[in-house]
Amino acid sequence: MSSDLERRLGPLDGAAVVVSNVIGGGILFTPPLVAAAVPSPLLFLATWVVGGLLAFTGAMAYAELAALRPRAGGEYVYLRAAFGRFAAFLTGWTSFVAGFSGAVAASSVVLAFYLGRFIPAAADATPLLTIPLPLVPLVVSRQALVALAAIALMSWIHLRGVGPGRFVGNFLAALKVSALLIFIALGFGVGAGSSANLQQGAGPVGGTAWLLALIPVMFTYSGWNAAAYLAEETRSPGRNVPLALGLGTLAVLVMYGLLNVLYLYVIPVGELAKVKGSVLDVVADRLLGTRAGDVMGVVSIISLAASISAMTFAGPRVYFAMARDGMFFRGASRVHDRYHTPAASIVAQAIWSGVLVLSGGASALTNYTGFAVVLFAGFAVTSLFVLRAQEPDAVRPFKAWGYPVAPAVFTLASFAIVANALWADLLKPVVAGSQWGPSAAGLIVIAAGVPLYWWMTRDKGGA
C-alpha cells in the first residue's frame, strides 16, 4: 500500500458527483411539504430558487476552502484547521456512521425495491436467515442480498481506480439527467397540464411559513459540497474544484426549477400539497397512464445507482483523511499500490453499509442525523471567516463570491434551520411533555463519537 492519491479528475467529473449526490429522493417527496406551507405558485417556486441560491453560496464558500486546502475530506479538513480536531472528528464520525454509509444502505434497499417491479424476487423482504446478535439481529432476505450486491459492485468499481469510478459515475449521472430532461420535455410537450396553475394560489402565505418552508428545501439541496471531498484527486484544484462545485450546484438548481414548474403545470399548488408519496409518480401517471410505473421504475433505479456511486466516491475520502491524521483506524489511510484509491476506507464503508442493510437501521440513522448535514456545513462555511482572520496572507486561488455577506447569510440560515429542528424535536417536547423527535436521537448518535475520539487521540494530547 502507498500513501498518495492521483490527481485525475476534472471539473465535469466533480460536477457529476455533485449532481448524482444531490438529485435523489428529496425532490420526489418534499414539494408537497413546501406547497402546504407556501400555497402560492410563484412563492413556491421562489422558495426553491432561494434554496438553490443558498446552496450555491455555500458551494462558493467551500470552493475557497478547497482551493486553500486541496486535500481529501471536505469539511473535515476545514473544521480541523479552524476549530480543532474534536469538531473535525465529530463531522467525520457522523459521515461514517450515518451520513454516507447510512445513505448508501438506504438507497441500496430502495433500489432493490424498485428492481422488484421487473424482478419480483429482488424486492422480497421475507427473512431467509437471522443472525441473532444481542441488540440488533441481522436479517438476510433476497431484498437485502440485492442491496448488498449493489453496495459491493459500486465499492469494487471505485476501489479499482479513479478512472473506472469516474466513468461509471459520469455515465450514470448523464443517464439520470437525460432521463429527467426527457421526462420534463414530454411533460410540457404532450402532457395534460395547464399554465393557469402557475398563477392560481390556494391561500395566503405568511412570512414565517415561507421561512420555515426553506428547511425541507435546504435538506433537498444537501450534497452540493460533494466535489470538495475529491479535491486531492482533482487536477489544478484551485481552478477545477470551484468550477465543479459551481457547475454542479447550478445544474441542480436548474433541474429542480424545471421539475417544480412541471409539478405545478400538472398539479395545482393546493392539490400538490395533498400528494402522498412521490410527486414524480403522480405526475408520470397523469402524463403516461398505465406505463408510468415502469418508466418511473427505470428512472428511479438509474437515479439511485448514480447516488450510490457518488457517495461511494466521496465518503471514503473523509475516513481516509481522518486516518491519515491519526483520528481513525490507521489502516483506513492506506492507498492501493496499483489503483491509487483509499481502498481500506472504501471497504470499511461498504462493510458498515452492509451491516445497516441487514439490521434495518439505515433509514432511521439518516433521518436522525439529517440536521447534522446542515449543522456541519454551517460550521464549515464559518471556518471561512476564521481562516481569513488566521491566515490573511495565505494564497487563495479562488475567493468566495459575495464575501462576507453571502457566506454570512448561508451560515445564519444553516444555524436557524438547526435551531428550529432542535427546538421542534428536543426542547418543545420537553416543555410539552411529549416524545422527542429524530434530531434528539441524532444528538445521541453524534455524542456516541466522543468516547471514540478520546480513545483515538488518547496518546496525542490536546484538541
Short mmCIF file of C-alpha atoms in Angstrom, two decimals:
data_model
loop_
_atom_site.label_atom_id
_atom_site.label_comp_id
_atom_site.label_asym_id
_atom_site.label_seq_id
_atom_site.Cartn_x
_atom_site.Cartn_y
_atom_site.Cartn_z
CA MET A 1 0.00 0.00 0.00
CA SER A 2 1.17 3.53 -0.84
CA SER A 3 0.07 6.85 0.63
CA ASP A 4 -0.63 9.01 -2.41
CA LEU A 5 -3.84 9.65 -4.30
CA GLU A 6 -3.72 10.53 -8.00
CA ARG A 7 -4.95 13.81 -9.46
CA ARG A 8 -7.04 12.58 -12.40
CA LEU A 9 -10.40 14.34 -12.02
CA GLY A 10 -11.55 17.37 -13.99
CA PRO A 11 -14.34 19.88 -13.29
CA LEU A 12 -17.04 17.88 -15.11
CA ASP A 13 -16.17 14.79 -13.07
CA GLY A 14 -16.68 16.72 -9.83
CA ALA A 15 -19.86 18.33 -11.15
CA ALA A 16 -21.24 14.87 -11.99
CA VAL A 17 -20.60 13.74 -8.41
CA VAL A 18 -22.49 16.81 -7.13
CA VAL A 19 -25.47 16.20 -9.42
CA SER A 20 -25.64 12.50 -8.55
CA ASN A 21 -25.28 13.19 -4.83
CA VAL A 22 -27.98 15.89 -4.67
CA ILE A 23 -30.72 14.73 -7.03
CA GLY A 24 -32.34 11.84 -5.21
CA GLY A 25 -35.47 11.13 -3.24
CA GLY A 26 -35.81 14.61 -1.78
CA ILE A 27 -37.16 16.25 -4.94
CA LEU A 28 -39.78 13.48 -5.15
CA PHE A 29 -41.18 13.84 -1.63
CA THR A 30 -40.54 17.37 -0.26
CA PRO A 31 -42.51 19.55 -2.76
CA PRO A 32 -45.85 18.72 -1.07
CA LEU A 33 -44.42 19.91 2.27
CA VAL A 34 -43.34 23.17 0.68
CA ALA A 35 -46.66 23.59 -1.15
CA ALA A 36 -48.55 23.11 2.14
CA ALA A 37 -46.55 25.92 3.77
CA VAL A 38 -46.46 28.14 0.66
CA PRO A 39 -49.76 27.70 -1.26
CA SER A 40 -48.81 30.32 -3.87
CA PRO A 41 -47.27 29.11 -7.16
CA LEU A 42 -44.84 31.99 -7.55
CA LEU A 43 -43.74 31.99 -3.92
CA PHE A 44 -43.50 28.20 -4.01
CA LEU A 45 -41.07 28.46 -6.93
CA ALA A 46 -39.27 31.37 -5.25
CA THR A 47 -38.63 29.15 -2.22
CA TRP A 48 -36.81 26.63 -4.40
CA VAL A 49 -34.83 29.38 -6.14
CA VAL A 50 -33.77 30.92 -2.81
CA GLY A 51 -32.80 27.47 -1.50
CA GLY A 52 -30.73 26.91 -4.63
CA LEU A 53 -29.02 30.27 -4.27
CA LEU A 54 -28.18 29.47 -0.63
CA ALA A 55 -26.70 26.15 -1.77
CA PHE A 56 -24.70 27.98 -4.45
CA THR A 57 -23.47 30.45 -1.83
CA GLY A 58 -22.32 27.54 0.33
CA ALA A 59 -20.66 25.93 -2.68
CA MET A 60 -18.67 29.09 -3.38
CA ALA A 61 -17.50 29.21 0.25
CA TYR A 62 -16.43 25.57 0.00
CA ALA A 63 -14.69 26.44 -3.27
CA GLU A 64 -12.41 28.92 -1.50
CA LEU A 65 -11.73 26.45 1.31
CA ALA A 66 -10.99 23.60 -1.09
CA ALA A 67 -8.69 25.79 -3.17
CA LEU A 68 -6.91 26.90 0.01
CA ARG A 69 -6.56 23.33 1.32
CA PRO A 70 -6.93 20.96 -1.65
CA ARG A 71 -6.97 17.77 0.40
CA ALA A 72 -9.35 14.83 0.66
CA GLY A 73 -12.07 15.07 3.28
CA GLY A 74 -14.20 18.19 2.65
CA GLU A 75 -15.48 19.90 5.78
CA TYR A 76 -13.42 17.55 7.98
CA VAL A 77 -10.31 19.37 6.69
CA TYR A 78 -11.80 22.85 7.11
CA LEU A 79 -13.17 22.25 10.63
CA ARG A 80 -9.84 20.78 11.72
CA ALA A 81 -7.99 23.88 10.53
CA ALA A 82 -10.45 26.37 12.02
CA PHE A 83 -11.87 24.70 15.14
CA GLY A 84 -9.54 21.85 16.02
CA ARG A 85 -9.52 18.07 15.94
CA PHE A 86 -12.60 17.46 18.10
CA ALA A 87 -15.03 19.34 15.83
CA ALA A 88 -13.42 17.74 12.78
CA PHE A 89 -13.71 14.27 14.26
CA LEU A 90 -17.41 14.67 15.01
CA THR A 91 -18.22 15.58 11.42
CA GLY A 92 -16.15 12.66 10.15
CA TRP A 93 -17.69 10.25 12.67
CA THR A 94 -21.21 11.32 11.66
CA SER A 95 -20.32 10.92 7.99
CA PHE A 96 -19.13 7.37 8.58
CA VAL A 97 -21.79 6.07 10.92
CA ALA A 98 -24.76 7.66 9.13
CA GLY A 99 -24.15 10.46 6.63
CA PHE A 100 -22.60 8.42 3.80
CA SER A 101 -22.85 4.81 4.97
CA GLY A 102 -26.46 5.15 6.10
CA ALA A 103 -27.47 6.91 2.90
CA VAL A 104 -25.73 4.25 0.79
CA ALA A 105 -27.52 1.48 2.69
CA ALA A 106 -30.94 3.15 2.49
CA SER A 107 -30.55 3.90 -1.23
CA SER A 108 -29.50 0.32 -1.93
CA VAL A 109 -32.57 -1.11 -0.20
CA VAL A 110 -34.85 1.25 -2.16
CA LEU A 111 -33.04 0.29 -5.38
CA ALA A 112 -33.84 -3.36 -4.66
CA PHE A 113 -37.47 -2.37 -4.08
CA TYR A 114 -37.75 -0.66 -7.48
CA LEU A 115 -35.89 -3.51 -9.17
CA GLY A 116 -38.61 -5.77 -7.80
CA ARG A 117 -41.04 -4.28 -10.31
CA PHE A 118 -39.14 -6.12 -13.03
CA ILE A 119 -37.67 -9.00 -11.00
CA PRO A 120 -40.14 -9.66 -8.15
CA ALA A 121 -37.69 -11.70 -6.08
CA ALA A 122 -35.39 -8.64 -5.76
CA ALA A 123 -37.92 -6.90 -3.51
CA ASP A 124 -38.78 -9.94 -1.40
CA ALA A 125 -38.09 -8.99 2.22
CA THR A 126 -39.04 -12.42 3.62
CA PRO A 127 -36.26 -13.49 6.05
CA LEU A 128 -34.06 -16.30 4.79
CA LEU A 129 -31.71 -16.24 7.75
CA THR A 130 -31.50 -14.32 11.01
CA ILE A 131 -28.20 -13.83 12.82
CA PRO A 132 -29.23 -13.31 16.49
CA LEU A 133 -26.84 -10.63 17.66
CA PRO A 134 -27.52 -9.38 21.23
CA LEU A 135 -29.04 -5.95 20.50
CA VAL A 136 -29.73 -5.82 16.76
CA PRO A 137 -30.35 -9.06 14.86
CA LEU A 138 -29.14 -9.18 11.28
CA VAL A 139 -31.81 -10.36 8.85
CA VAL A 140 -30.84 -11.81 5.48
CA SER A 141 -33.51 -11.64 2.75
CA ARG A 142 -33.49 -11.58 -1.03
CA GLN A 143 -34.01 -7.81 -0.92
CA ALA A 144 -31.07 -7.44 1.46
CA LEU A 145 -28.88 -9.61 -0.79
CA VAL A 146 -29.68 -7.41 -3.80
CA ALA A 147 -28.87 -4.29 -1.74
CA LEU A 148 -25.60 -5.84 -0.58
CA ALA A 149 -24.74 -6.73 -4.18
CA ALA A 150 -25.31 -3.11 -5.25
CA ILE A 151 -23.03 -1.85 -2.46
CA ALA A 152 -20.36 -4.42 -3.29
CA LEU A 153 -20.45 -3.68 -7.01
CA MET A 154 -20.10 0.09 -6.57
CA SER A 155 -17.36 -0.36 -3.98
CA TRP A 156 -15.45 -2.73 -6.28
CA ILE A 157 -15.71 -0.26 -9.18
CA HIS A 158 -14.47 2.69 -7.12
CA LEU A 159 -11.76 0.64 -5.45
CA ARG A 160 -10.30 -0.29 -8.84
CA GLY A 161 -9.31 3.27 -9.63
CA VAL A 162 -10.44 6.82 -10.18
CA GLY A 163 -10.73 6.05 -13.90
CA PRO A 164 -13.39 3.31 -13.62
CA GLY A 165 -15.16 5.18 -10.83
CA ARG A 166 -15.20 8.38 -12.86
CA PHE A 167 -16.52 6.60 -15.97
CA VAL A 168 -19.36 4.83 -14.16
CA GLY A 169 -20.25 7.92 -12.14
CA ASN A 170 -20.32 10.20 -15.19
CA PHE A 171 -22.30 7.65 -17.21
CA LEU A 172 -24.95 7.24 -14.51
CA ALA A 173 -25.14 10.99 -13.90
CA ALA A 174 -25.65 11.59 -17.63
CA LEU A 175 -28.36 8.91 -17.73
CA LYS A 176 -30.09 10.41 -14.70
CA VAL A 177 -30.09 13.95 -16.07
CA SER A 178 -31.07 12.81 -19.57
CA ALA A 179 -33.98 10.74 -18.26
CA LEU A 180 -35.30 13.63 -16.18
CA LEU A 181 -34.88 16.15 -19.02
CA ILE A 182 -36.73 13.86 -21.45
CA PHE A 183 -39.49 13.41 -18.90
CA ILE A 184 -39.71 17.20 -18.38
CA ALA A 185 -39.79 17.83 -22.14
CA LEU A 186 -42.54 15.23 -22.61
CA GLY A 187 -44.45 16.73 -19.71
CA PHE A 188 -44.54 20.19 -21.23
CA GLY A 189 -44.81 18.94 -24.82
CA VAL A 190 -47.60 16.37 -24.63
CA GLY A 191 -48.71 16.47 -21.00
CA ALA A 192 -52.24 17.31 -19.90
CA GLY A 193 -51.33 20.32 -17.79
CA SER A 194 -52.33 23.98 -17.60
CA SER A 195 -50.24 27.12 -17.42
CA ALA A 196 -53.07 28.65 -15.39
CA ASN A 197 -51.90 26.51 -12.46
CA LEU A 198 -48.81 28.70 -12.28
CA GLN A 199 -50.96 31.72 -11.40
CA GLN A 200 -53.70 30.34 -9.15
CA GLY A 201 -52.90 30.25 -5.45
CA ALA A 202 -54.69 28.23 -2.79
CA GLY A 203 -54.31 30.55 0.17
CA PRO A 204 -52.28 33.34 1.78
CA VAL A 205 -48.61 32.96 2.66
CA GLY A 206 -47.13 34.29 5.90
CA GLY A 207 -43.51 35.36 6.23
CA THR A 208 -42.82 32.80 8.96
CA ALA A 209 -44.37 29.99 6.91
CA TRP A 210 -42.21 30.90 3.93
CA LEU A 211 -39.04 30.84 6.05
CA LEU A 212 -39.99 27.50 7.57
CA ALA A 213 -40.55 26.11 4.08
CA LEU A 214 -36.86 26.71 3.38
CA ILE A 215 -35.98 23.91 5.82
CA PRO A 216 -37.10 20.96 3.66
CA VAL A 217 -35.81 22.78 0.59
CA MET A 218 -32.32 23.11 2.06
CA PHE A 219 -32.35 19.44 3.04
CA THR A 220 -33.29 18.58 -0.55
CA TYR A 221 -30.29 20.54 -1.86
CA SER A 222 -27.86 18.86 0.56
CA GLY A 223 -24.93 17.20 -1.21
CA TRP A 224 -23.92 20.30 -3.18
CA ASN A 225 -20.49 20.11 -1.47
CA ALA A 226 -19.62 16.62 -2.79
CA ALA A 227 -16.83 17.75 -5.15
CA ALA A 228 -14.88 19.23 -2.22
CA TYR A 229 -14.27 15.73 -0.82
CA LEU A 230 -12.35 14.88 -4.01
CA ALA A 231 -10.06 17.95 -4.03
CA GLU A 232 -6.91 15.85 -3.52
CA GLU A 233 -7.67 13.89 -6.71
CA THR A 234 -8.66 16.89 -8.83
CA ARG A 235 -6.25 18.37 -11.36
CA SER A 236 -5.47 22.07 -10.74
CA PRO A 237 -7.80 22.11 -7.71
CA GLY A 238 -7.57 25.89 -7.27
CA ARG A 239 -9.42 26.21 -10.57
CA ASN A 240 -11.29 22.95 -11.09
CA VAL A 241 -12.86 22.36 -7.67
CA PRO A 242 -14.62 25.77 -7.73
CA LEU A 243 -15.74 25.01 -11.29
CA ALA A 244 -17.06 21.60 -10.27
CA LEU A 245 -18.94 22.98 -7.27
CA GLY A 246 -20.37 25.89 -9.25
CA LEU A 247 -21.39 23.89 -12.32
CA GLY A 248 -22.85 21.03 -10.29
CA THR A 249 -24.88 23.28 -7.98
CA LEU A 250 -26.20 25.41 -10.85
CA ALA A 251 -27.18 22.27 -12.78
CA VAL A 252 -29.16 21.04 -9.77
CA LEU A 253 -30.81 24.44 -9.34
CA VAL A 254 -31.97 24.38 -12.98
CA MET A 255 -33.18 20.76 -12.74
CA TYR A 256 -35.09 21.42 -9.53
CA GLY A 257 -36.59 24.58 -11.01
CA LEU A 258 -37.82 22.76 -14.14
CA LEU A 259 -39.20 19.83 -12.14
CA ASN A 260 -41.14 22.09 -9.79
CA VAL A 261 -42.55 24.12 -12.67
CA LEU A 262 -43.66 20.83 -14.26
CA TYR A 263 -45.22 19.69 -10.97
CA LEU A 264 -47.30 22.89 -10.85
CA TYR A 265 -48.12 22.68 -14.55
CA VAL A 266 -49.69 19.27 -14.00
CA ILE A 267 -50.94 19.62 -10.39
CA PRO A 268 -52.36 22.88 -8.89
CA VAL A 269 -50.47 24.01 -5.81
CA GLY A 270 -53.37 23.25 -3.44
CA GLU A 271 -53.61 19.70 -4.78
CA LEU A 272 -49.84 19.32 -4.75
CA ALA A 273 -49.86 19.96 -1.00
CA LYS A 274 -52.06 16.86 -0.53
CA VAL A 275 -49.91 14.42 -2.54
CA LYS A 276 -48.74 11.41 -0.55
CA GLY A 277 -45.60 9.62 -1.71
CA SER A 278 -43.61 10.50 -4.83
CA VAL A 279 -44.81 13.57 -6.74
CA LEU A 280 -42.98 12.35 -9.84
CA ASP A 281 -45.01 9.13 -9.81
CA VAL A 282 -48.27 11.12 -9.65
CA VAL A 283 -47.15 13.38 -12.50
CA ALA A 284 -46.00 10.38 -14.54
CA ASP A 285 -49.34 8.64 -14.01
CA ARG A 286 -51.20 11.67 -15.38
CA LEU A 287 -48.83 12.06 -18.32
CA LEU A 288 -48.22 8.43 -19.26
CA GLY A 289 -51.08 6.48 -17.72
CA THR A 290 -50.52 2.76 -17.15
CA ARG A 291 -46.95 2.94 -18.47
CA ALA A 292 -45.92 5.37 -15.73
CA GLY A 293 -44.90 2.77 -13.18
CA ASP A 294 -42.41 1.01 -15.44
CA VAL A 295 -40.95 4.28 -16.73
CA MET A 296 -40.50 5.76 -13.27
CA GLY A 297 -39.12 2.45 -12.03
CA VAL A 298 -36.30 2.64 -14.58
CA VAL A 299 -35.66 6.33 -13.82
CA SER A 300 -35.57 5.57 -10.08
CA ILE A 301 -33.13 2.68 -10.48
CA ILE A 302 -30.79 4.86 -12.56
CA SER A 303 -31.09 7.74 -10.09
CA LEU A 304 -30.41 5.55 -7.05
CA ALA A 305 -27.46 3.81 -8.71
CA ALA A 306 -25.95 7.21 -9.53
CA SER A 307 -26.40 8.37 -5.93
CA ILE A 308 -24.79 5.21 -4.52
CA SER A 309 -21.86 5.70 -6.90
CA ALA A 310 -21.40 9.33 -5.85
CA MET A 311 -21.49 8.52 -2.13
CA THR A 312 -19.09 5.60 -2.61
CA PHE A 313 -16.77 8.03 -4.38
CA ALA A 314 -16.92 10.86 -1.83
CA GLY A 315 -17.47 9.27 1.59
CA PRO A 316 -14.30 7.17 1.93
CA ARG A 317 -12.15 10.26 1.34
CA VAL A 318 -13.33 11.58 4.71
CA TYR A 319 -12.27 8.48 6.67
CA PHE A 320 -9.02 8.35 4.68
CA ALA A 321 -8.23 11.93 5.77
CA MET A 322 -9.14 11.17 9.38
CA ALA A 323 -6.96 8.06 9.47
CA ARG A 324 -4.05 9.95 7.94
CA ASP A 325 -4.33 12.44 10.80
CA GLY A 326 -4.45 9.65 13.38
CA MET A 327 -8.15 10.16 14.17
CA PHE A 328 -9.49 6.96 12.68
CA PHE A 329 -8.25 3.40 12.39
CA ARG A 330 -4.78 3.68 10.87
CA GLY A 331 -5.49 1.07 8.19
CA ALA A 332 -8.10 3.37 6.64
CA SER A 333 -5.28 5.68 5.46
CA ARG A 334 -3.88 3.05 3.10
CA VAL A 335 -3.88 3.75 -0.63
CA HIS A 336 -3.87 0.83 -3.03
CA ASP A 337 -0.47 0.46 -4.73
CA ARG A 338 -1.94 -0.25 -8.15
CA TYR A 339 -5.25 1.59 -8.20
CA HIS A 340 -4.25 4.63 -6.08
CA THR A 341 -7.58 4.70 -4.24
CA PRO A 342 -8.31 4.75 -0.48
CA ALA A 343 -9.13 1.05 -0.72
CA ALA A 344 -9.37 0.31 3.01
CA SER A 345 -11.78 3.21 3.58
CA ILE A 346 -13.94 2.10 0.66
CA VAL A 347 -14.11 -1.42 2.10
CA ALA A 348 -14.86 -0.09 5.60
CA GLN A 349 -17.77 1.99 4.32
CA ALA A 350 -19.09 -0.99 2.33
CA ILE A 351 -18.97 -3.27 5.38
CA TRP A 352 -20.75 -0.80 7.66
CA SER A 353 -23.35 -0.03 4.98
CA GLY A 354 -23.93 -3.77 4.67
CA VAL A 355 -24.46 -4.09 8.42
CA LEU A 356 -27.01 -1.28 8.27
CA VAL A 357 -28.83 -3.04 5.43
CA LEU A 358 -29.06 -6.28 7.41
CA SER A 359 -30.04 -4.54 10.65
CA GLY A 360 -32.67 -2.36 9.03
CA GLY A 361 -31.26 0.74 10.72
CA ALA A 362 -30.18 2.78 7.70
CA SER A 363 -33.30 4.90 7.22
CA ALA A 364 -33.59 5.65 10.93
CA LEU A 365 -29.95 6.75 11.18
CA THR A 366 -30.15 9.04 8.16
CA ASN A 367 -33.39 10.51 9.49
CA TYR A 368 -31.87 11.07 12.93
CA THR A 369 -28.77 12.82 11.62
CA GLY A 370 -30.32 14.83 8.80
CA PHE A 371 -29.95 18.08 10.75
CA ALA A 372 -26.24 17.34 11.23
CA VAL A 373 -25.63 17.72 7.49
CA VAL A 374 -26.80 21.34 7.73
CA LEU A 375 -25.05 21.88 11.08
CA PHE A 376 -21.59 20.83 9.89
CA ALA A 377 -21.98 22.65 6.58
CA GLY A 378 -22.78 25.80 8.55
CA PHE A 379 -19.65 25.33 10.67
CA ALA A 380 -17.58 24.66 7.56
CA VAL A 381 -18.66 27.95 5.99
CA THR A 382 -18.00 29.66 9.33
CA SER A 383 -14.44 28.33 9.11
CA LEU A 384 -14.03 30.55 6.04
CA PHE A 385 -14.19 33.62 8.34
CA VAL A 386 -11.86 32.01 10.88
CA LEU A 387 -9.20 31.09 8.31
CA ARG A 388 -9.37 34.50 6.67
CA ALA A 389 -8.56 36.01 10.06
CA GLN A 390 -5.91 33.42 10.99
CA GLU A 391 -4.22 33.28 7.59
CA PRO A 392 -4.74 36.69 5.96
CA ASP A 393 -1.66 36.35 3.73
CA ALA A 394 -2.30 32.80 2.51
CA VAL A 395 -2.52 32.31 -1.25
CA ARG A 396 -6.17 31.86 -2.21
CA PRO A 397 -6.54 30.73 -5.83
CA PHE A 398 -10.28 31.32 -5.50
CA LYS A 399 -12.19 33.68 -3.23
CA ALA A 400 -15.81 33.14 -2.25
CA TRP A 401 -18.19 35.37 -4.17
CA GLY A 402 -20.03 37.97 -2.12
CA TYR A 403 -17.77 37.66 0.92
CA PRO A 404 -18.57 38.44 3.72
CA VAL A 405 -22.31 38.92 3.18
CA ALA A 406 -23.14 35.81 1.13
CA PRO A 407 -21.38 33.26 3.38
CA ALA A 408 -22.76 35.02 6.44
CA VAL A 409 -26.31 34.65 5.12
CA PHE A 410 -25.66 30.95 4.46
CA THR A 411 -24.26 30.43 7.95
CA LEU A 412 -27.18 32.21 9.63
CA ALA A 413 -29.70 30.25 7.55
CA SER A 414 -27.99 26.94 8.39
CA PHE A 415 -27.91 27.60 12.12
CA ALA A 416 -31.54 28.80 12.04
CA ILE A 417 -32.56 25.51 10.40
CA VAL A 418 -30.66 23.51 13.01
CA ALA A 419 -32.09 25.58 15.87
CA ASN A 420 -35.61 25.04 14.54
CA ALA A 421 -35.03 21.27 14.26
CA LEU A 422 -33.66 21.03 17.80
CA TRP A 423 -36.49 23.18 19.17
CA ALA A 424 -39.14 21.06 17.46
CA ASP A 425 -37.55 17.69 18.29
CA LEU A 426 -35.90 18.31 21.68
CA LEU A 427 -36.86 21.45 23.59
CA LYS A 428 -40.52 21.74 22.61
CA PRO A 429 -41.26 18.10 23.56
CA VAL A 430 -39.63 18.71 26.95
CA VAL A 431 -41.90 21.72 27.53
CA ALA A 432 -44.99 19.90 26.25
CA GLY A 433 -44.16 16.59 27.92
CA SER A 434 -44.24 14.69 24.62
CA GLN A 435 -41.78 12.35 22.92
CA TRP A 436 -38.52 13.57 21.42
CA GLY A 437 -38.17 13.78 17.66
CA PRO A 438 -35.46 12.41 15.35
CA SER A 439 -32.97 15.26 15.87
CA ALA A 440 -32.76 14.41 19.57
CA ALA A 441 -31.77 10.86 18.63
CA GLY A 442 -29.28 12.35 16.17
CA LEU A 443 -27.55 14.18 19.01
CA ILE A 444 -27.10 10.85 20.76
CA VAL A 445 -25.58 9.34 17.59
CA ILE A 446 -23.13 12.25 17.32
CA ALA A 447 -22.31 12.12 21.03
CA ALA A 448 -21.51 8.41 20.70
CA GLY A 449 -18.39 9.51 18.83
CA VAL A 450 -16.99 11.36 21.87
CA PRO A 451 -15.54 8.30 23.67
CA LEU A 452 -14.17 7.04 20.34
CA TYR A 453 -12.47 10.41 19.82
CA TRP A 454 -10.94 10.21 23.29
CA TRP A 455 -9.67 6.69 22.57
CA MET A 456 -8.28 7.61 19.13
CA THR A 457 -6.42 10.65 20.45
CA ARG A 458 -5.53 9.47 23.96
CA ASP A 459 -1.77 9.50 23.27
CA LYS A 460 -1.75 12.70 21.24
CA GLY A 461 -2.90 15.23 23.79
CA GLY A 462 -4.83 18.45 23.19
CA ALA A 463 -7.78 19.07 20.93
#
